[in-house]
Amino acid sequence: MSNKMWGGRFGTGPDRIMEEINASIGFDKRFFAQDIRGSKAHAAMLTETGIISSEDADKIVAGLDAVLAEIEAGNFSFKRELEDIHMNVEARLAELIGAVAGRLHTARSRNDQVATDFKLYIRDTIDHLDRQLRDLQLALVAKAETHAATIMPGFTHLQTAQPVTFGHHCLAYVEMAARDRGRLADARRRLNESPLGAAALAGTSFPIDREKTAAALGFDAPTRNSLDSVSDRDFVLETLSAAAICATHLSRLAEEIVIWSTPGFDFVHLPDSFTTGSSIMPQKRNPDAAELVRAKTGRVVGALTALLIVMKGLPLAYSKDMQEDKEAAFDALDALSLSLAAMTGMVETLAVNDKAMREAAARGFSTATDLADWLVRTLGLPFREAHHATGALVAKAEKKGVDLDKLTLEEMREVEPGITDEVYSVLGVDNSVASRVSFGGTAPANVRAAAKWWRGELGQ
Ligand code: ARG
């Protein structure tokens, strides 16, 4: 049998393999709510413009509501031979209300329909991700408040660099999440134009009102060029690229949690609820959730790459290639959403080992910069000379197997005769972090102020 939705000139139905490669219902059924919402707006516009009668429009809208109810209740049978969500909905509508269902597709095409559905879907997804990112920010701000003065080693090259506060480290991720939200908001703003009414590619001869359908669907305006409307997938690419950057941020925090929770570091302790055991090694507590967040970044970046390659070199306007825009995007955005939830859960529940962090911060000559700064400030040495003298003191301490503050005054004076007792006051990690009061610095006072500022920003 030829396809009843478009099979007028076809003698036979498709090959089984043709049907398999062509059908998208397996994944685009996700659009059912957006598809029906778009169709209702279209039907309302068709009657307001006098293109169809109000009796027909009423039947169509009531029928669409019935289809929606069936799908929501799980009573709908999706059919692969009907290819996609658009034709599944329309075919069921025809079963319910008869031939009048055929009037719904006046002055539109599946090409503008799918672009509209996907934009509505992406818009909803962005709103959801934005709420999740805000939840993550709030969890991090709360940790920053609790740990504004908790000292940990700050690293460069993953080598102990200078002491920082754990609160400051948490707030670094709040900044990243804010930029992620900004990128998603930016993508949302740009996507919010309605393609509905572009029809197959050229527009339509019917006197449609695109402003009306745009407004009914919460778009700011209709798109301006019908060819662009049906061939544009920038909104997916932009969202995936914001998602890829966001997932990359999450992978960094995930990696830090993995490192911090190894016995070698022992900085944080994840609860039973966010770890797993080993089937063979009873002592193990594995940070699987963090590892999976770290790994899922691959899917998100992969989806972006895949769609860029699908779109590359496509001539205008719609090509069936573009049906390949959905699966990877759904998978990636689902993965990001799950990762955000898992990360928020871990941040909320991880216990900080203040003692281990502080001990590690004091090791590795982390206050060497404070010592060099003291030599500049107190003895008036040029910074380069102070750097050199401090290097010699570090070498001395290293040789002796002690930290800088365990060198005696005589030992220090062998390197720089001007050094006095007062130097010991800058060698402690507390003094070091408390002194970092420059704007954006790690001092506990700064962290408290920054956390407060974020609470204001986040409306909490
Ligand atoms: N299932 C199609 C897609 O996802 C809908 C658009 C089909 N248009 C067409 N002319 N075959 O892209």
Short mmCIF file of C-alpha atoms and ligand atoms in Angstrom, two decimals:
data_model
loop_
_atom_site.label_atom_id
_atom_site.label_comp_id
_atom_site.label_asym_id
_atom_site.label_seq_id
_atom_site.Cartn_x
_atom_site.Cartn_y
_atom_site.Cartn_z
CA MET A 1 0.00 0.00 0.00
CA SER A 2 1.29 3.45 -0.79
CA ASN A 3 1.49 6.02 2.00
CA LYS A 4 -1.93 7.48 2.68
CA MET A 5 -0.49 10.82 3.74
CA TRP A 6 1.49 11.54 0.60
CA GLY A 7 1.12 8.52 -1.64
CA GLY A 8 -1.13 10.00 -4.35
CA ARG A 9 1.29 9.33 -7.16
CA PHE A 10 2.86 6.20 -5.70
CA GLY A 11 1.82 2.79 -6.92
CA THR A 12 3.45 0.64 -4.27
CA GLY A 13 4.58 1.07 -0.69
CA PRO A 14 8.20 1.44 0.37
CA ASP A 15 10.69 -1.34 0.72
CA ARG A 16 11.08 -2.53 4.31
CA ILE A 17 14.57 -1.07 4.42
CA MET A 18 13.34 2.20 2.96
CA GLU A 19 10.79 2.42 5.72
CA GLU A 20 13.40 1.67 8.33
CA ILE A 21 15.86 4.28 7.16
CA ASN A 22 13.17 6.88 6.55
CA ALA A 23 11.11 6.70 9.73
CA SER A 24 11.81 9.11 12.57
CA ILE A 25 8.82 8.29 14.77
CA GLY A 26 11.06 6.19 17.04
CA PHE A 27 12.66 9.37 18.29
CA ASP A 28 10.58 12.37 17.17
CA LYS A 29 7.58 11.14 19.15
CA ARG A 30 9.16 13.23 21.88
CA PHE A 31 7.78 16.25 20.05
CA PHE A 32 4.16 15.24 20.49
CA ALA A 33 3.27 18.08 22.85
CA GLN A 34 5.05 20.70 20.77
CA ASP A 35 3.61 19.30 17.56
CA ILE A 36 0.05 19.45 18.85
CA ARG A 37 0.58 22.89 20.33
CA GLY A 38 1.85 24.13 16.95
CA SER A 39 -1.07 22.52 15.12
CA LYS A 40 -3.62 24.12 17.44
CA ALA A 41 -2.08 27.54 16.89
CA HIS A 42 -2.08 26.92 13.14
CA ALA A 43 -5.74 25.81 13.12
CA ALA A 44 -6.79 28.86 15.14
CA MET A 45 -4.97 31.13 12.71
CA LEU A 46 -6.51 29.36 9.69
CA THR A 47 -9.99 30.16 10.93
CA GLU A 48 -9.19 33.71 12.06
CA THR A 49 -7.96 34.44 8.55
CA GLY A 50 -11.02 32.81 6.99
CA ILE A 51 -9.00 30.02 5.36
CA ILE A 52 -11.03 27.32 7.09
CA SER A 53 -14.43 27.55 8.76
CA SER A 54 -14.74 27.91 12.50
CA GLU A 55 -16.73 24.66 12.72
CA ASP A 56 -13.87 22.80 11.07
CA ALA A 57 -11.31 24.51 13.28
CA ASP A 58 -13.29 23.61 16.39
CA LYS A 59 -13.39 19.96 15.33
CA ILE A 60 -9.69 19.98 14.58
CA VAL A 61 -8.75 21.57 17.91
CA ALA A 62 -11.00 19.23 19.89
CA GLY A 63 -9.58 16.28 17.97
CA LEU A 64 -6.01 17.41 18.63
CA ASP A 65 -6.78 17.64 22.35
CA ALA A 66 -8.11 14.09 22.20
CA VAL A 67 -4.94 12.89 20.47
CA LEU A 68 -2.83 14.67 23.10
CA ALA A 69 -4.81 13.01 25.88
CA GLU A 70 -4.32 9.59 24.26
CA ILE A 71 -0.57 10.07 23.97
CA GLU A 72 -0.25 11.39 27.52
CA ALA A 73 -2.24 8.44 28.83
CA GLY A 74 -0.04 6.01 26.91
CA ASN A 75 -2.98 4.86 24.77
CA PHE A 76 -1.56 5.90 21.44
CA SER A 77 -0.05 3.48 19.01
CA PHE A 78 2.78 5.09 17.08
CA LYS A 79 3.11 3.64 13.59
CA ARG A 80 6.36 3.41 11.74
CA GLU A 81 4.67 3.37 8.36
CA LEU A 82 3.45 6.88 9.18
CA GLU A 83 7.09 7.96 9.36
CA ASP A 84 7.08 10.72 11.92
CA ILE A 85 5.21 12.46 14.72
CA HIS A 86 3.56 14.93 12.37
CA MET A 87 1.88 12.25 10.28
CA ASN A 88 1.11 10.01 13.24
CA VAL A 89 -0.81 12.83 14.90
CA GLU A 90 -2.56 13.85 11.70
CA ALA A 91 -3.54 10.28 10.80
CA ARG A 92 -5.02 9.69 14.24
CA LEU A 93 -6.83 13.01 13.99
CA ALA A 94 -8.41 11.80 10.75
CA GLU A 95 -9.53 8.59 12.45
CA LEU A 96 -11.16 10.62 15.20
CA ILE A 97 -12.78 13.47 13.25
CA GLY A 98 -12.84 12.28 9.64
CA ALA A 99 -11.87 14.02 6.44
CA VAL A 100 -11.95 17.51 7.96
CA ALA A 101 -8.59 16.62 9.56
CA GLY A 102 -7.09 17.03 6.11
CA ARG A 103 -7.73 20.79 6.28
CA LEU A 104 -5.18 21.24 9.07
CA HIS A 105 -2.25 20.87 6.70
CA THR A 106 -3.39 23.83 4.58
CA ALA A 107 -0.65 26.44 4.16
CA ARG A 108 2.04 24.53 5.98
CA SER A 109 4.45 21.68 5.38
CA ARG A 110 6.27 19.23 7.56
CA ASN A 111 9.35 21.30 6.86
CA ASP A 112 8.16 24.38 8.75
CA GLN A 113 6.32 22.12 11.18
CA VAL A 114 9.41 20.19 12.26
CA ALA A 115 11.46 23.38 12.57
CA THR A 116 8.74 24.85 14.78
CA ASP A 117 8.44 21.72 16.92
CA PHE A 118 12.18 21.49 17.43
CA LYS A 119 12.49 25.16 18.36
CA LEU A 120 9.72 24.79 20.92
CA TYR A 121 11.41 21.66 22.28
CA ILE A 122 14.84 23.29 22.50
CA ARG A 123 13.32 26.34 24.16
CA ASP A 124 11.70 24.17 26.84
CA THR A 125 14.97 22.28 27.28
CA ILE A 126 16.97 25.48 27.69
CA ASP A 127 14.55 26.66 30.37
CA HIS A 128 14.94 23.36 32.19
CA LEU A 129 18.74 23.39 31.98
CA ASP A 130 18.78 26.97 33.21
CA ARG A 131 16.85 26.00 36.34
CA GLN A 132 19.22 23.10 36.90
CA LEU A 133 22.27 25.32 36.51
CA ARG A 134 20.82 27.73 39.03
CA ASP A 135 20.30 24.86 41.49
CA LEU A 136 23.93 23.87 41.02
CA GLN A 137 25.03 27.46 41.62
CA LEU A 138 23.02 27.63 44.83
CA ALA A 139 24.54 24.37 46.06
CA LEU A 140 28.02 25.71 45.35
CA VAL A 141 27.29 29.05 47.02
CA ALA A 142 26.08 27.24 50.13
CA LYS A 143 29.30 25.19 50.22
CA ALA A 144 31.31 28.37 49.73
CA GLU A 145 29.60 29.98 52.71
CA THR A 146 30.30 27.00 54.93
CA HIS A 147 33.89 26.80 53.74
CA ALA A 148 34.79 30.45 53.26
CA ALA A 149 37.80 29.99 55.53
CA THR A 150 38.58 26.32 54.88
CA ILE A 151 42.12 26.21 53.60
CA MET A 152 43.20 23.94 50.78
CA PRO A 153 46.18 23.88 48.47
CA GLY A 154 45.64 25.84 45.29
CA PHE A 155 47.28 24.17 42.31
CA THR A 156 48.82 25.08 39.01
CA HIS A 157 50.01 22.13 36.91
CA LEU A 158 48.35 20.11 39.72
CA GLN A 159 51.41 21.04 41.79
CA THR A 160 50.88 22.84 45.08
CA ALA A 161 51.03 26.55 44.27
CA GLN A 162 49.53 28.78 46.97
CA PRO A 163 46.99 28.17 49.71
CA VAL A 164 43.43 29.06 48.73
CA THR A 165 40.06 28.63 50.39
CA PHE A 166 37.70 25.84 49.43
CA GLY A 167 34.91 28.40 49.28
CA HIS A 168 36.82 30.33 46.66
CA HIS A 169 37.29 27.16 44.64
CA CYS A 170 33.53 26.48 44.78
CA LEU A 171 32.74 29.99 43.62
CA ALA A 172 34.99 29.53 40.58
CA TYR A 173 32.44 26.99 39.35
CA VAL A 174 29.58 29.35 40.12
CA GLU A 175 31.17 31.78 37.66
CA MET A 176 31.44 29.07 34.99
CA ALA A 177 27.80 28.09 35.49
CA ALA A 178 26.81 31.74 35.13
CA ARG A 179 28.54 31.94 31.76
CA ASP A 180 26.84 28.67 30.75
CA ARG A 181 23.49 30.20 31.62
CA GLY A 182 24.39 33.30 29.66
CA ARG A 183 25.24 31.27 26.57
CA LEU A 184 21.99 29.30 26.81
CA ALA A 185 19.98 32.50 27.31
CA ASP A 186 21.69 33.99 24.30
CA ALA A 187 20.82 30.94 22.16
CA ARG A 188 17.23 31.14 23.44
CA ARG A 189 16.91 34.80 22.54
CA ARG A 190 18.13 34.20 19.00
CA LEU A 191 16.03 31.08 18.36
CA ASN A 192 12.79 32.69 19.43
CA GLU A 193 11.41 33.42 15.96
CA SER A 194 8.64 31.31 14.47
CA PRO A 195 9.30 29.35 11.26
CA LEU A 196 5.63 28.31 11.03
CA GLY A 197 4.12 29.49 7.76
CA ALA A 198 7.34 29.25 5.77
CA ALA A 199 5.62 26.13 4.42
CA ALA A 200 7.78 23.80 2.33
CA LEU A 201 10.35 26.46 1.46
CA ALA A 202 8.76 29.31 -0.48
CA GLY A 203 5.94 30.55 1.74
CA THR A 204 2.30 30.15 0.72
CA SER A 205 -0.37 31.75 -1.43
CA PHE A 206 -2.94 31.48 1.37
CA PRO A 207 -3.54 34.71 3.35
CA ILE A 208 -2.00 33.38 6.56
CA ASP A 209 -1.09 35.50 9.57
CA ARG A 210 2.34 34.45 10.76
CA GLU A 211 2.40 37.11 13.48
CA LYS A 212 -0.57 35.39 15.05
CA THR A 213 0.91 31.90 15.17
CA ALA A 214 4.23 33.33 16.34
CA ALA A 215 2.54 35.12 19.24
CA ALA A 216 0.37 32.11 20.11
CA LEU A 217 3.49 29.95 20.44
CA GLY A 218 5.40 32.47 22.53
CA PHE A 219 7.78 33.51 19.74
CA ASP A 220 8.88 37.14 19.52
CA ALA A 221 8.20 37.36 15.78
CA PRO A 222 7.98 35.26 12.63
CA THR A 223 11.23 34.43 10.82
CA ARG A 224 11.87 36.73 7.86
CA ASN A 225 12.96 34.35 5.11
CA SER A 226 11.08 31.17 4.23
CA LEU A 227 14.14 29.38 2.82
CA ASP A 228 16.19 30.10 5.90
CA SER A 229 13.28 29.15 8.15
CA VAL A 230 13.17 25.54 7.00
CA SER A 231 16.88 25.02 6.55
CA ASP A 232 18.12 26.61 9.77
CA ARG A 233 19.35 24.39 12.58
CA ASP A 234 21.57 27.02 14.19
CA PHE A 235 19.36 26.90 17.26
CA VAL A 236 20.32 23.26 17.83
CA LEU A 237 23.98 23.92 17.09
CA GLU A 238 24.13 26.90 19.42
CA THR A 239 22.41 25.02 22.20
CA LEU A 240 24.69 22.02 21.76
CA SER A 241 27.72 24.24 21.75
CA ALA A 242 26.63 25.92 24.99
CA ALA A 243 25.88 22.42 26.30
CA ALA A 244 29.32 21.17 25.28
CA ILE A 245 31.05 23.99 27.15
CA CYS A 246 28.84 23.40 30.17
CA ALA A 247 29.56 19.66 30.10
CA THR A 248 33.26 20.46 29.87
CA HIS A 249 32.97 22.55 33.03
CA LEU A 250 31.17 19.72 34.78
CA SER A 251 33.88 17.29 33.69
CA ARG A 252 36.51 19.45 35.37
CA LEU A 253 34.67 19.56 38.69
CA ALA A 254 33.94 15.83 38.35
CA GLU A 255 37.64 15.16 37.84
CA GLU A 256 38.51 17.24 40.88
CA ILE A 257 36.01 15.30 42.97
CA VAL A 258 37.58 12.05 41.76
CA ILE A 259 41.05 13.32 42.72
CA TRP A 260 39.94 14.82 46.03
CA SER A 261 38.21 11.64 47.12
CA THR A 262 41.16 9.29 46.57
CA PRO A 263 42.79 8.17 49.83
CA GLY A 264 45.97 9.91 48.64
CA PHE A 265 44.22 13.28 48.90
CA ASP A 266 41.31 12.50 51.20
CA PHE A 267 39.98 16.08 50.83
CA VAL A 268 36.34 15.13 50.41
CA HIS A 269 34.15 12.22 51.32
CA LEU A 270 31.22 11.33 49.10
CA PRO A 271 28.26 9.75 50.86
CA ASP A 272 27.05 6.20 50.20
CA SER A 273 24.26 7.69 48.12
CA PHE A 274 26.70 8.98 45.49
CA THR A 275 29.30 6.20 45.47
CA THR A 276 29.43 2.49 44.77
CA GLY A 277 31.38 -0.39 46.24
CA SER A 278 33.54 -2.94 44.50
CA SER A 279 32.37 -6.53 44.11
CA ILE A 280 35.85 -7.81 44.96
CA MET A 281 37.60 -5.16 47.06
CA PRO A 282 35.58 -4.51 50.21
CA GLN A 283 37.46 -1.33 51.10
CA LYS A 284 36.55 0.46 47.85
CA ARG A 285 34.28 3.47 47.61
CA ASN A 286 34.16 4.49 43.98
CA PRO A 287 33.08 7.93 42.78
CA ASP A 288 31.12 6.49 39.83
CA ALA A 289 28.74 9.42 39.54
CA ALA A 290 31.64 11.84 39.19
CA GLU A 291 33.36 9.57 36.70
CA LEU A 292 30.19 9.30 34.62
CA VAL A 293 29.66 13.05 34.64
CA ARG A 294 33.24 13.35 33.44
CA ALA A 295 32.60 10.80 30.69
CA LYS A 296 29.22 12.05 29.48
CA THR A 297 30.92 15.16 28.19
CA GLY A 298 31.99 12.97 25.28
CA ARG A 299 28.40 12.47 24.16
CA VAL A 300 27.64 16.17 24.30
CA VAL A 301 30.70 17.21 22.34
CA GLY A 302 30.03 14.31 19.97
CA ALA A 303 26.48 15.48 19.29
CA LEU A 304 27.71 18.96 18.44
CA THR A 305 30.32 17.56 16.08
CA ALA A 306 27.82 15.18 14.49
CA LEU A 307 25.30 17.92 13.71
CA LEU A 308 27.93 20.32 12.40
CA ILE A 309 28.94 17.59 9.98
CA VAL A 310 25.33 16.86 8.98
CA MET A 311 24.74 20.55 8.21
CA LYS A 312 28.01 21.18 6.46
CA GLY A 313 27.59 21.63 2.73
CA LEU A 314 23.79 21.12 2.71
CA PRO A 315 22.19 23.10 -0.10
CA LEU A 316 19.10 25.18 0.71
CA ALA A 317 16.46 24.47 1.74
CA TYR A 318 15.30 21.33 3.60
CA SER A 319 17.07 18.02 2.96
CA LYS A 320 16.24 14.76 4.66
CA ASP A 321 19.73 14.83 6.12
CA MET A 322 18.24 17.22 8.64
CA GLN A 323 16.16 14.45 10.18
CA GLU A 324 19.50 13.34 11.67
CA ASP A 325 19.48 16.49 13.82
CA LYS A 326 17.43 14.94 16.60
CA GLU A 327 18.71 11.73 18.15
CA ALA A 328 22.16 12.91 19.13
CA ALA A 329 20.79 16.24 20.35
CA PHE A 330 18.20 14.52 22.55
CA ASP A 331 20.84 12.17 23.89
CA ALA A 332 23.28 14.98 24.60
CA LEU A 333 20.76 17.27 26.28
CA ASP A 334 19.43 14.39 28.38
CA ALA A 335 22.99 13.52 29.39
CA LEU A 336 23.71 17.10 30.37
CA SER A 337 20.54 17.34 32.40
CA LEU A 338 21.35 14.13 34.25
CA SER A 339 24.93 15.28 34.81
CA LEU A 340 23.74 18.57 36.29
CA ALA A 341 21.42 16.74 38.66
CA ALA A 342 24.18 14.34 39.71
CA MET A 343 26.69 17.13 40.19
CA THR A 344 24.28 19.16 42.30
CA GLY A 345 23.63 16.08 44.42
CA MET A 346 27.34 15.48 44.92
CA VAL A 347 28.09 19.09 45.79
CA GLU A 348 25.26 19.16 48.31
CA THR A 349 26.28 15.95 50.02
CA LEU A 350 30.06 15.83 49.91
CA ALA A 351 31.78 16.18 53.27
CA VAL A 352 34.93 18.26 53.41
CA ASN A 353 37.95 17.03 55.35
CA ASP A 354 39.21 20.42 56.59
CA LYS A 355 42.17 18.86 58.35
CA ALA A 356 43.53 16.97 55.34
CA MET A 357 43.08 20.01 53.13
CA ARG A 358 44.87 22.28 55.58
CA GLU A 359 47.78 19.86 56.04
CA ALA A 360 48.19 19.50 52.30
CA ALA A 361 48.05 23.28 51.93
CA ALA A 362 50.90 23.71 54.38
CA ARG A 363 53.05 21.18 52.55
CA GLY A 364 54.88 21.86 49.32
CA PHE A 365 56.22 25.30 50.32
CA SER A 366 52.91 26.86 49.39
CA THR A 367 53.73 30.10 51.19
CA ALA A 368 56.97 30.69 49.27
CA THR A 369 55.31 33.55 47.36
CA ASP A 370 54.29 35.13 50.67
CA LEU A 371 57.91 34.93 51.79
CA ALA A 372 59.14 36.56 48.57
CA ASP A 373 56.48 39.27 48.91
CA TRP A 374 57.62 39.87 52.53
CA LEU A 375 61.21 40.33 51.37
CA VAL A 376 60.02 42.91 48.85
CA ARG A 377 57.73 44.71 51.27
CA THR A 378 59.88 44.66 54.39
CA LEU A 379 63.43 44.62 53.11
CA GLY A 380 62.81 46.52 49.90
CA LEU A 381 64.35 43.83 47.67
CA PRO A 382 63.43 43.90 43.98
CA PHE A 383 60.96 41.04 43.36
CA ARG A 384 63.39 39.08 41.18
CA GLU A 385 66.02 39.10 43.94
CA ALA A 386 63.43 38.16 46.52
CA HIS A 387 62.31 35.30 44.26
CA HIS A 388 65.90 34.08 44.06
CA ALA A 389 66.47 34.28 47.83
CA THR A 390 63.20 32.46 48.48
CA GLY A 391 64.24 29.75 46.04
CA ALA A 392 67.43 29.26 48.04
CA LEU A 393 65.39 29.04 51.28
CA VAL A 394 63.07 26.46 49.72
CA ALA A 395 66.09 24.42 48.64
CA LYS A 396 67.45 24.59 52.19
CA ALA A 397 64.14 23.46 53.70
CA GLU A 398 63.79 20.71 51.12
CA LYS A 399 67.27 19.43 51.98
CA LYS A 400 66.44 19.47 55.65
CA GLY A 401 63.10 17.79 54.96
CA VAL A 402 60.99 20.49 56.65
CA ASP A 403 58.51 23.16 55.69
CA LEU A 404 59.60 26.79 55.32
CA ASP A 405 58.33 27.86 58.74
CA LYS A 406 60.53 25.17 60.37
CA LEU A 407 63.78 26.81 59.22
CA THR A 408 65.51 28.62 62.09
CA LEU A 409 66.16 32.34 61.92
CA GLU A 410 69.92 31.68 61.59
CA GLU A 411 69.33 29.35 58.66
CA MET A 412 67.24 32.03 57.01
CA ARG A 413 69.83 34.69 57.64
CA GLU A 414 72.48 32.59 55.95
CA VAL A 415 70.54 33.26 52.77
CA GLU A 416 69.29 36.79 53.47
CA PRO A 417 70.86 38.54 56.48
CA GLY A 418 68.10 41.15 56.73
CA ILE A 419 65.39 38.62 57.66
CA THR A 420 63.81 39.09 61.11
CA ASP A 421 61.48 37.10 63.34
CA GLU A 422 58.54 38.88 61.79
CA VAL A 423 58.89 36.70 58.69
CA TYR A 424 57.21 33.78 60.49
CA SER A 425 53.94 35.68 60.52
CA VAL A 426 53.58 35.33 56.73
CA LEU A 427 54.63 31.69 56.53
CA GLY A 428 51.40 30.29 57.95
CA VAL A 429 48.62 29.35 55.54
CA ASP A 430 45.99 31.35 57.45
CA ASN A 431 47.93 34.55 57.08
CA SER A 432 48.60 33.75 53.47
CA VAL A 433 44.95 33.40 52.48
CA ALA A 434 43.79 36.24 54.73
CA SER A 435 46.20 38.56 52.94
CA ARG A 436 44.74 37.83 49.47
CA VAL A 437 42.18 40.61 49.63
CA SER A 438 42.65 41.99 46.12
CA PHE A 439 39.37 42.02 44.19
CA GLY A 440 38.59 38.44 43.17
CA GLY A 441 41.19 37.07 45.61
CA THR A 442 40.84 34.06 47.88
CA ALA A 443 40.68 35.72 51.34
CA PRO A 444 37.80 34.41 53.51
CA ALA A 445 36.39 37.93 53.71
CA ASN A 446 36.28 38.09 49.91
CA VAL A 447 34.63 34.67 49.69
CA ARG A 448 31.91 35.72 52.13
CA ALA A 449 31.29 38.92 50.19
CA ALA A 450 31.24 37.08 46.85
CA ALA A 451 28.84 34.43 48.16
CA LYS A 452 26.55 37.18 49.40
CA TRP A 453 26.72 38.91 46.03
CA TRP A 454 25.78 35.64 44.32
CA ARG A 455 22.81 35.15 46.63
CA GLY A 456 21.60 38.54 45.47
CA GLU A 457 22.17 37.68 41.82
CA LEU A 458 20.37 34.36 42.19
CA GLY A 459 17.50 35.94 44.10
CA GLN A 460 18.11 33.80 47.18
N1 ARG B 1 10.61 13.71 9.89
C1 ARG B 1 11.11 14.83 9.18
C2 ARG B 1 12.33 15.44 9.89
O1 ARG B 1 12.53 15.08 10.99
C3 ARG B 1 10.05 15.89 9.06
C4 ARG B 1 10.19 16.72 7.86
C5 ARG B 1 9.95 15.90 6.67
N2 ARG B 1 9.85 16.66 5.49
C6 ARG B 1 9.92 16.10 4.30
N3 ARG B 1 9.80 16.87 3.29
N4 ARG B 1 10.07 14.81 4.16
O2 ARG B 1 13.07 16.20 9.36
#
